[in-house]
């Protein structure tokens, strides 16, 4: 299995390849579909090799080009059912900020959000915790890691690679997301991710990080909990 990272406006899109085809983990901002398909072609595949468009959660930087990609590839869109509510209307959804600064920034973005509306959709595949992706040709499973949103998903590959979406970011260092719907859930999901013992984590924002960096983050999370 090979993983190719493509920055698609705000977040990363991952082109996951094996001998049976391609899985996209996240679909980028609106108007990124052609770029993503060009990257797929550049790697020696045709658009019809895409077996699944897995959207880790319903935010526009992850779901923005899902509909356009489905049209270009014919692949189904998968999402956790708890996030379907986020993609049925085009307006920008930003959860409460984790800090006062991100809450202020979020309020500004919510006000400006109509500039780039989401192309709405109903997911073709509703993924649940633990669901295998073998039907789509990949030795991987969906893991429910809520908190950032109620339906946030991670994807654990059998080889130890884990796509964490926005559950954990690595912009400056490994950290919680800037926005979250439910802080205790996000903490529980970070511990759940740690318990999966991933070899490498691919975050949607920032660079991939290894088990050692994850370990250091989890140690900080546990210390904060004790202090609280
Ligand atoms: Zn998000
Ligand atoms: Zn994001």
Tab-separated table of C-alpha atoms and ligand atoms in Angstrom, residues 57 59 61-62 148-149 166 205, ligand 1:
chain	number	residue	atom	x	y	z
A	57	UNK	CA	-15.964	14.281	8.746
A	59	UNK	CA	-16.376	19.992	7.259
A	61	UNK	CA	-12.080	21.403	3.901
A	62	UNK	CA	-12.666	17.622	3.851
A	148	UNK	CA	-14.025	17.450	16.754
A	149	UNK	CA	-17.399	16.469	15.259
A	166	UNK	CA	-8.968	16.410	12.510
A	205	UNK	CA	-3.641	19.405	9.079
B	1	LIG	ZN1	-12.819	19.706	10.739
